[in-house]
Tab-separated table of C-alpha atoms in Angstrom:
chain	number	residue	atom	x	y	z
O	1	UNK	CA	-8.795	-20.177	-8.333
O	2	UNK	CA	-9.608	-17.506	-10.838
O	3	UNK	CA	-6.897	-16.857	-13.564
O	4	UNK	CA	-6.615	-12.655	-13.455
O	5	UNK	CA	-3.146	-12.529	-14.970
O	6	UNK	CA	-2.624	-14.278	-18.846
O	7	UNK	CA	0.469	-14.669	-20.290
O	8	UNK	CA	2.044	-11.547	-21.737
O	9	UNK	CA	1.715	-10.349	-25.372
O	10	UNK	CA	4.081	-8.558	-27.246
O	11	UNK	CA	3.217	-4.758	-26.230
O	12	UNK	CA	3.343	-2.912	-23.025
O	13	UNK	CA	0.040	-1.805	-22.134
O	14	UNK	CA	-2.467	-0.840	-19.529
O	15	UNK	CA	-2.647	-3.936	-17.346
O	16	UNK	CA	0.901	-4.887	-18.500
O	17	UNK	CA	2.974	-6.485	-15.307
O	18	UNK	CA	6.630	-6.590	-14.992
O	19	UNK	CA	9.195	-7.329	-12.536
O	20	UNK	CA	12.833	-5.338	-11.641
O	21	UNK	CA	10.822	-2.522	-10.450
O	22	UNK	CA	12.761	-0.760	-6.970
O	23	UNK	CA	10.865	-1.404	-3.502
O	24	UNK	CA	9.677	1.832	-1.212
O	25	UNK	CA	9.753	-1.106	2.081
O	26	UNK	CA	13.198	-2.045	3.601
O	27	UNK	CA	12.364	-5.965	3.859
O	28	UNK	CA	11.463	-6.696	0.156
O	29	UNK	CA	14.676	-5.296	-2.255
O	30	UNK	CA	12.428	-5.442	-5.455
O	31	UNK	CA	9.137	-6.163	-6.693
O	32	UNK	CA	6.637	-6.088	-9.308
O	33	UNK	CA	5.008	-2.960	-10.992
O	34	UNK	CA	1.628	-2.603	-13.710
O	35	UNK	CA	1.292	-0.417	-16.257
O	36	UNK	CA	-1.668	1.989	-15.665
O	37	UNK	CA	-1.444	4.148	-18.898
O	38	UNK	CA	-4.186	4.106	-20.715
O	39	UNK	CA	-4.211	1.949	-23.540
O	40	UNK	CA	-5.177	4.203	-26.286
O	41	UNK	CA	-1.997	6.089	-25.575
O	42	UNK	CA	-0.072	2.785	-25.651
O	43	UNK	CA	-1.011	1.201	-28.899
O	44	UNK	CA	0.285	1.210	-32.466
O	45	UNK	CA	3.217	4.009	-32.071
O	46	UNK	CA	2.928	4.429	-28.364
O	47	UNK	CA	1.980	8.247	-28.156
O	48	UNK	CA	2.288	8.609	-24.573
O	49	UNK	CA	5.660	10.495	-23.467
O	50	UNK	CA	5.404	8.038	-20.520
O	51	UNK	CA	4.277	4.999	-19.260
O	52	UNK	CA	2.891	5.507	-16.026
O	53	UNK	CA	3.229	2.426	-13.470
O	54	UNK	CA	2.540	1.466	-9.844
O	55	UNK	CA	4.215	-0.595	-7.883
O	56	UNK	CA	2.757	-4.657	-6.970
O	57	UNK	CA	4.086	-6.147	-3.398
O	58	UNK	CA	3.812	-9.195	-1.770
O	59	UNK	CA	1.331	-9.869	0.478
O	60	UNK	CA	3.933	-10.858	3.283
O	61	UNK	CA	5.381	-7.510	2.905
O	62	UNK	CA	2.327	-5.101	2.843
O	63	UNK	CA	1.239	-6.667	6.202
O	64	UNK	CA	4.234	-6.383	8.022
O	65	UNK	CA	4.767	-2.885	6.376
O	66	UNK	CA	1.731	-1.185	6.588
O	67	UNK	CA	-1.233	-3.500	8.194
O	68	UNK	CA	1.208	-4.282	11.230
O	69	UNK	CA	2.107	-0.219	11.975
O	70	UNK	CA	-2.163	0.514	11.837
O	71	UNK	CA	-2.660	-1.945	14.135
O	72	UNK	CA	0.038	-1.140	16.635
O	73	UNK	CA	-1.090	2.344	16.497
O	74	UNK	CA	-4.627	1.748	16.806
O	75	UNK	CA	-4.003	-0.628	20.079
O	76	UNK	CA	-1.960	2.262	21.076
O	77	UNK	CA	-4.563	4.892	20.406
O	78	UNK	CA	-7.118	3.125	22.484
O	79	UNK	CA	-4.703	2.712	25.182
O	80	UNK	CA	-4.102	5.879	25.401
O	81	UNK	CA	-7.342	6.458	25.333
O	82	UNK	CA	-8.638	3.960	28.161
O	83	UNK	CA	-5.741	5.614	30.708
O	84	UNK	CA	-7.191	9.606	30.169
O	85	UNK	CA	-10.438	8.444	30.951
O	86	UNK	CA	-8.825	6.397	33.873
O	87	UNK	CA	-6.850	9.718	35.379
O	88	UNK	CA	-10.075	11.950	34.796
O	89	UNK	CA	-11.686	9.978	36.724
O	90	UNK	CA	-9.606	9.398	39.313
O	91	UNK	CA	-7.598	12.385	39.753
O	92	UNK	CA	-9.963	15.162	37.464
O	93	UNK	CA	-6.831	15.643	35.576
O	94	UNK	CA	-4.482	14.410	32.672
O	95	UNK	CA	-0.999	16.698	33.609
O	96	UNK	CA	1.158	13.774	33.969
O	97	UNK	CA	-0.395	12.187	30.659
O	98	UNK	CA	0.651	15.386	28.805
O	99	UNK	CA	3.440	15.962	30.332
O	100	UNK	CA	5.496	13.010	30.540
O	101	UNK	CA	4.077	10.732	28.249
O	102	UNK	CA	1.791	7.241	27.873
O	103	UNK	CA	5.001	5.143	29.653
O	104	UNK	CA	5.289	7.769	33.216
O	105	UNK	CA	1.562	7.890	33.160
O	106	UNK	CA	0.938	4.060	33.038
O	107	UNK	CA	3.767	3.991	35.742
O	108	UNK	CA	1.770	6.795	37.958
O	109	UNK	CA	-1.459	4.629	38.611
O	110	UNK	CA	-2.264	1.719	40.706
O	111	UNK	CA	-0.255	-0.908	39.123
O	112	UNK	CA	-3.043	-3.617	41.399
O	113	UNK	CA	-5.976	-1.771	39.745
O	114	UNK	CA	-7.279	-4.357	37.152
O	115	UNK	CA	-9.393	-1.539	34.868
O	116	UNK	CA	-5.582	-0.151	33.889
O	117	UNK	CA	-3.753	-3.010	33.614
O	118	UNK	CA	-5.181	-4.875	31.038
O	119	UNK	CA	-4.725	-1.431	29.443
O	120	UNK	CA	-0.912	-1.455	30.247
O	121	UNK	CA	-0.684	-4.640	29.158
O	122	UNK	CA	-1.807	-4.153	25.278
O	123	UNK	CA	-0.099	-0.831	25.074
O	124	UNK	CA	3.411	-2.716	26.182
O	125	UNK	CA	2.166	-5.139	23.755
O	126	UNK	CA	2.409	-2.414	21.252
O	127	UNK	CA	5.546	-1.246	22.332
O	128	UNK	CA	7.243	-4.298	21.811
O	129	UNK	CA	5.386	-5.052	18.467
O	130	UNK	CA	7.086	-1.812	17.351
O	131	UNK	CA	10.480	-2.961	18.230
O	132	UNK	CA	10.478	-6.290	16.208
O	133	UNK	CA	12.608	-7.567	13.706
O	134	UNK	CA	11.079	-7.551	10.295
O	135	UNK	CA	8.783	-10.533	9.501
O	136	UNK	CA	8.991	-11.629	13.070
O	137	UNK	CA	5.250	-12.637	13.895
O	138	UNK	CA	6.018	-14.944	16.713
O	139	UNK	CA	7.319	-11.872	18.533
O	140	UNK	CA	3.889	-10.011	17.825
O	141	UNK	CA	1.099	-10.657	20.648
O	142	UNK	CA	-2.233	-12.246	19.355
O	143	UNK	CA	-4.293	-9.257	20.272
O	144	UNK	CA	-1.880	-7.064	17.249
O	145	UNK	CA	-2.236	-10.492	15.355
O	146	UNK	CA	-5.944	-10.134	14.965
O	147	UNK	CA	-5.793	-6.568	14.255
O	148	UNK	CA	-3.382	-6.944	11.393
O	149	UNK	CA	-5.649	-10.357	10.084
O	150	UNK	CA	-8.433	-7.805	10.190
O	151	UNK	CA	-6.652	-5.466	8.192
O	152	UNK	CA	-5.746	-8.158	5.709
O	153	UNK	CA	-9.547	-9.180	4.957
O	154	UNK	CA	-10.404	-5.806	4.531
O	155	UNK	CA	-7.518	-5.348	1.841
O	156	UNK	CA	-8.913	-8.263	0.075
O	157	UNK	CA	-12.443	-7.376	0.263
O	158	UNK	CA	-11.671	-4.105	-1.651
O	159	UNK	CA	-12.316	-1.643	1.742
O	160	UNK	CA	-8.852	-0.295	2.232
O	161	UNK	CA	-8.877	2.671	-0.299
O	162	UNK	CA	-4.986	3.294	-0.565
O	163	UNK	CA	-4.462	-0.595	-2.101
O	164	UNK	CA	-5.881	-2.870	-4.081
O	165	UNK	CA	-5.223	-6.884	-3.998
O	166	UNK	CA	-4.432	-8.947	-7.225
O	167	UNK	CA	-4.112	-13.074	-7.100
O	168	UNK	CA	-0.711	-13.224	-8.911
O	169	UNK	CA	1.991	-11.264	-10.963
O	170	UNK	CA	2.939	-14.445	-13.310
O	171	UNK	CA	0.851	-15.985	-15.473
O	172	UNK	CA	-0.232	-19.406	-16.052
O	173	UNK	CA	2.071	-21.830	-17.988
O	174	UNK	CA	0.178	-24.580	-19.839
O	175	UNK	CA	-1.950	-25.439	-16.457
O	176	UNK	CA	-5.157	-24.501	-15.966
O	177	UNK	CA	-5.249	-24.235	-12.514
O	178	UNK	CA	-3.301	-21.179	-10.702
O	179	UNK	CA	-0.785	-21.992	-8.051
O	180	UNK	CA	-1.918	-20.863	-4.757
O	181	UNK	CA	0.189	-17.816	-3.544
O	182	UNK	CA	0.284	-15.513	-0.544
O	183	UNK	CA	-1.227	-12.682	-3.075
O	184	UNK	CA	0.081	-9.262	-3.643
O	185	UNK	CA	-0.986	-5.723	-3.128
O	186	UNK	CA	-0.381	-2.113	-5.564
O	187	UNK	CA	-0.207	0.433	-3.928
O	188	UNK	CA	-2.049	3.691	-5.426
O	189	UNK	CA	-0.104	6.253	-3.867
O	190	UNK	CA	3.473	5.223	-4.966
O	191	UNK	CA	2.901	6.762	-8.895
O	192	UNK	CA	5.812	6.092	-10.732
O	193	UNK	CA	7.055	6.650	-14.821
O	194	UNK	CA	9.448	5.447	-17.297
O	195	UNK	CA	9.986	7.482	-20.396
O	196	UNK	CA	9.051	5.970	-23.473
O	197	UNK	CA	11.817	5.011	-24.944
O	198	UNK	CA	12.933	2.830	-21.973
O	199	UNK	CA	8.958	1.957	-21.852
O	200	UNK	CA	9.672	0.229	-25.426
O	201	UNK	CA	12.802	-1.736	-23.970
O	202	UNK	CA	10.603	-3.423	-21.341
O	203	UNK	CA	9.672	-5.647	-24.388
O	204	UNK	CA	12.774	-6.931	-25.025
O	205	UNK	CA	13.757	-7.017	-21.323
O	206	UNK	CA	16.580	-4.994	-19.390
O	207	UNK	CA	19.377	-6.768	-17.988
O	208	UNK	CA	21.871	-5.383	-15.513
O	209	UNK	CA	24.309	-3.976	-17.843
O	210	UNK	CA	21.418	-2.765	-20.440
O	211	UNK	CA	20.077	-0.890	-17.628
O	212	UNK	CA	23.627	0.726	-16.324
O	213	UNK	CA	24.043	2.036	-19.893
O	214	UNK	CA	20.075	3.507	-20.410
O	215	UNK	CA	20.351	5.089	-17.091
O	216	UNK	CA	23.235	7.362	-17.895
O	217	UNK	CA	20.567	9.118	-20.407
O	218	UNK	CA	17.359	8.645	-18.873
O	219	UNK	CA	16.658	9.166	-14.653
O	220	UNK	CA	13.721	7.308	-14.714
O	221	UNK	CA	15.029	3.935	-14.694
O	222	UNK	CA	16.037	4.937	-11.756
O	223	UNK	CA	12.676	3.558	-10.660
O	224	UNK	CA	14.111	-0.212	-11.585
O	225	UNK	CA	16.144	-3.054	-10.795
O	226	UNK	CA	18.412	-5.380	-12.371
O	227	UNK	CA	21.214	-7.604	-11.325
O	228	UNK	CA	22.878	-11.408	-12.152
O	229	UNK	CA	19.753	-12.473	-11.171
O	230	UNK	CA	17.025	-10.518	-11.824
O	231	UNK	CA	15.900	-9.455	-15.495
O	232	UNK	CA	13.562	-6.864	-15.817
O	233	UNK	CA	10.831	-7.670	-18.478
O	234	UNK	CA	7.117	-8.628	-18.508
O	235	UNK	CA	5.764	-11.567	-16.458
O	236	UNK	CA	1.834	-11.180	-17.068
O	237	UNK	CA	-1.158	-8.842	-18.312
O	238	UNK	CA	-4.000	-8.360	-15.555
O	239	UNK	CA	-6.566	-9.074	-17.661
O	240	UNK	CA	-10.301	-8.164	-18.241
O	241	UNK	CA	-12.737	-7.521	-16.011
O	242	UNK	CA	-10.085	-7.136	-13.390
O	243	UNK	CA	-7.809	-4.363	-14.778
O	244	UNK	CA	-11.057	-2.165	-15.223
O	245	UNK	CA	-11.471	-3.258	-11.614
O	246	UNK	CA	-8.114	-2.152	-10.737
O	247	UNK	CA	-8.608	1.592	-12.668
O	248	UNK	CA	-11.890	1.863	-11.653
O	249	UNK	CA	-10.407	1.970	-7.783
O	250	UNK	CA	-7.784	3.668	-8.821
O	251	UNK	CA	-9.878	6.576	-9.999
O	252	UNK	CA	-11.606	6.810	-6.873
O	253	UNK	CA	-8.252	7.925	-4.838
O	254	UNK	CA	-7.323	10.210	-7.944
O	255	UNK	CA	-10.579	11.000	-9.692
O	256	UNK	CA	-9.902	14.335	-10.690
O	257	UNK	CA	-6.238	14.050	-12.209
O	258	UNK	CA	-5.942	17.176	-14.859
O	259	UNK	CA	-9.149	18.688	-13.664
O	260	UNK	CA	-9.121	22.308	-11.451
O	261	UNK	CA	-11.033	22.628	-8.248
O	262	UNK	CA	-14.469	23.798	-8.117
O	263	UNK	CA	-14.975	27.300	-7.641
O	264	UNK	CA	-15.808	28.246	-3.678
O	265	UNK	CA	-18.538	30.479	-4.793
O	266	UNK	CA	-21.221	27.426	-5.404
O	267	UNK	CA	-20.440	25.826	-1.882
O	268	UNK	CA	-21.598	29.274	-1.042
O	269	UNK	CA	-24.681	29.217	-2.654
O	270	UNK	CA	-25.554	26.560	-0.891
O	271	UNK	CA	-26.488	28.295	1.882
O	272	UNK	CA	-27.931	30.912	0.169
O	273	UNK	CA	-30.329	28.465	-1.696
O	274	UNK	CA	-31.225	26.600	1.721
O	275	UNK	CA	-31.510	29.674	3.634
O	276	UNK	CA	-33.245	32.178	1.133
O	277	UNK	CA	-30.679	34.780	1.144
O	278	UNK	CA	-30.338	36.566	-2.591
């Protein structure tokens, strides 16, 4: 198994991974965030004002939290979908889909007819998938299973745009073999910061009653989370070629961060050039 994360150094930097940091998804408390500052800004004095971070996952968690909602509305959509062409056909109109929903429509139609009931069948499937108790997967039918799998190898592969996968948040500890792990998943959209004098303190680590005292002064440590049990300090630096990797995804959700718009007028010479109009 490769080795992405190496043991941390004695800096926060771009690539730097730490733990205590506050979870957007109801069944995970806290997780894991990386440092995506760059690291010109984070050496010698540390000139940026902030350190700019992004949250890290579990694997169990982004599935259930956002792999398992796609694919429930996606077996919904096509549902849906199956049961207007369904009522076009048989009755040239889709009144009672509009006006009383998927569940009075399904309802409405020959219950015997076996074109719509193997549609009523995933889209209860869906209903019930929504309705589960977190991390539940025995209560999920195989045909959501599948979908959410799907999702998974996509996520891994490097095709979902929104997330990127890393092996590990810990590094290695005098083995040279990785333990195997479930994986875990940053999520590009959830930007957080930490001003840079709390930044600094991630060094020395933050306990519970460090962090109650810095957060009377300083709202961004709002963004973490420390307790009896959990410390918040650095576990691991994603290292080279997969932190590029990581940016260079990064960049292509937010590749124009500082930069204005283009001005309208050239989309309009487009047509101008391909049409011939001065």
């Amino acid at each position: 198994m490769r080795n992405s994360v190496i043991l941390p150094k004695n800096r926060i930097t771009q690539g730097t991974i730490f733990c205590g940091v506050k979870s957007s998804y109801p069944t995970v408390g806290h997780c894991h965030g990386i440092c995506i500052t760059a690291r010109c800004d984070t050496a010698r004095d540390f000139k940026a004002p902030n350190l700019t971070f992004l949250p890290i996952i579990p694997m169990r968690c982004w599935l259930w939290e956002e792999a398992l909602p796609k694919a429930i509305l996606d077996q919904k959509k096509a549902s849906i979908g199956a049961l207007k062409k369904y009522l076009m056909r048989k009755y040239n109109t889709t009144t009672i889909l509009e006006s009383f929903g998927a569940e009075k429509a399904f309802d409405s139609v020959d219950q015997k007819d076996k074109e719509i009931k193997g549609h009523r069948l995933l889209f209860d499937e869906a209903l019930a998938a929504e309705k589960a108790p977190p991390n539940e997967w025995k209560l999920i039918s195989s045909s959501i299973v599948k979908k959410v799998e799907a999702e998974g190898n996509l996520l891994i592969s490097g095709k979902i745009q929104d997330f990127h996968f890393i092996d590990s948040v810990e590094a290695t500890y005098g083995i040279d073999e990785q333990e195997k792990n479930e994986g875990f998943v940053v999520s590009f959209r959830d930007i957080r910061a930490l001003s840079r004098s709390s930044a600094q303190e991630l060094k020395d680590g933050i306990d519970a009653e460090k962090l109650k005292n810095l957060i009377e002064s300083d709202p961004s440590l709002n963004h973490l989370y420390a307790d009896e049990e959990v410390i918040i300090y650095p576990t691991g630096e994603l290292s080279s070629p997969y932190i590029e990797q990581l940016m260079q995804n990064f960049s292509l959700v937010f590749g124009r961060i500082g930069t204005q718009n283009v001005p309208p007028h050239y989309a309009d010479n487009i047509q101008k050039l391909i049409r011939g109009v001065n």
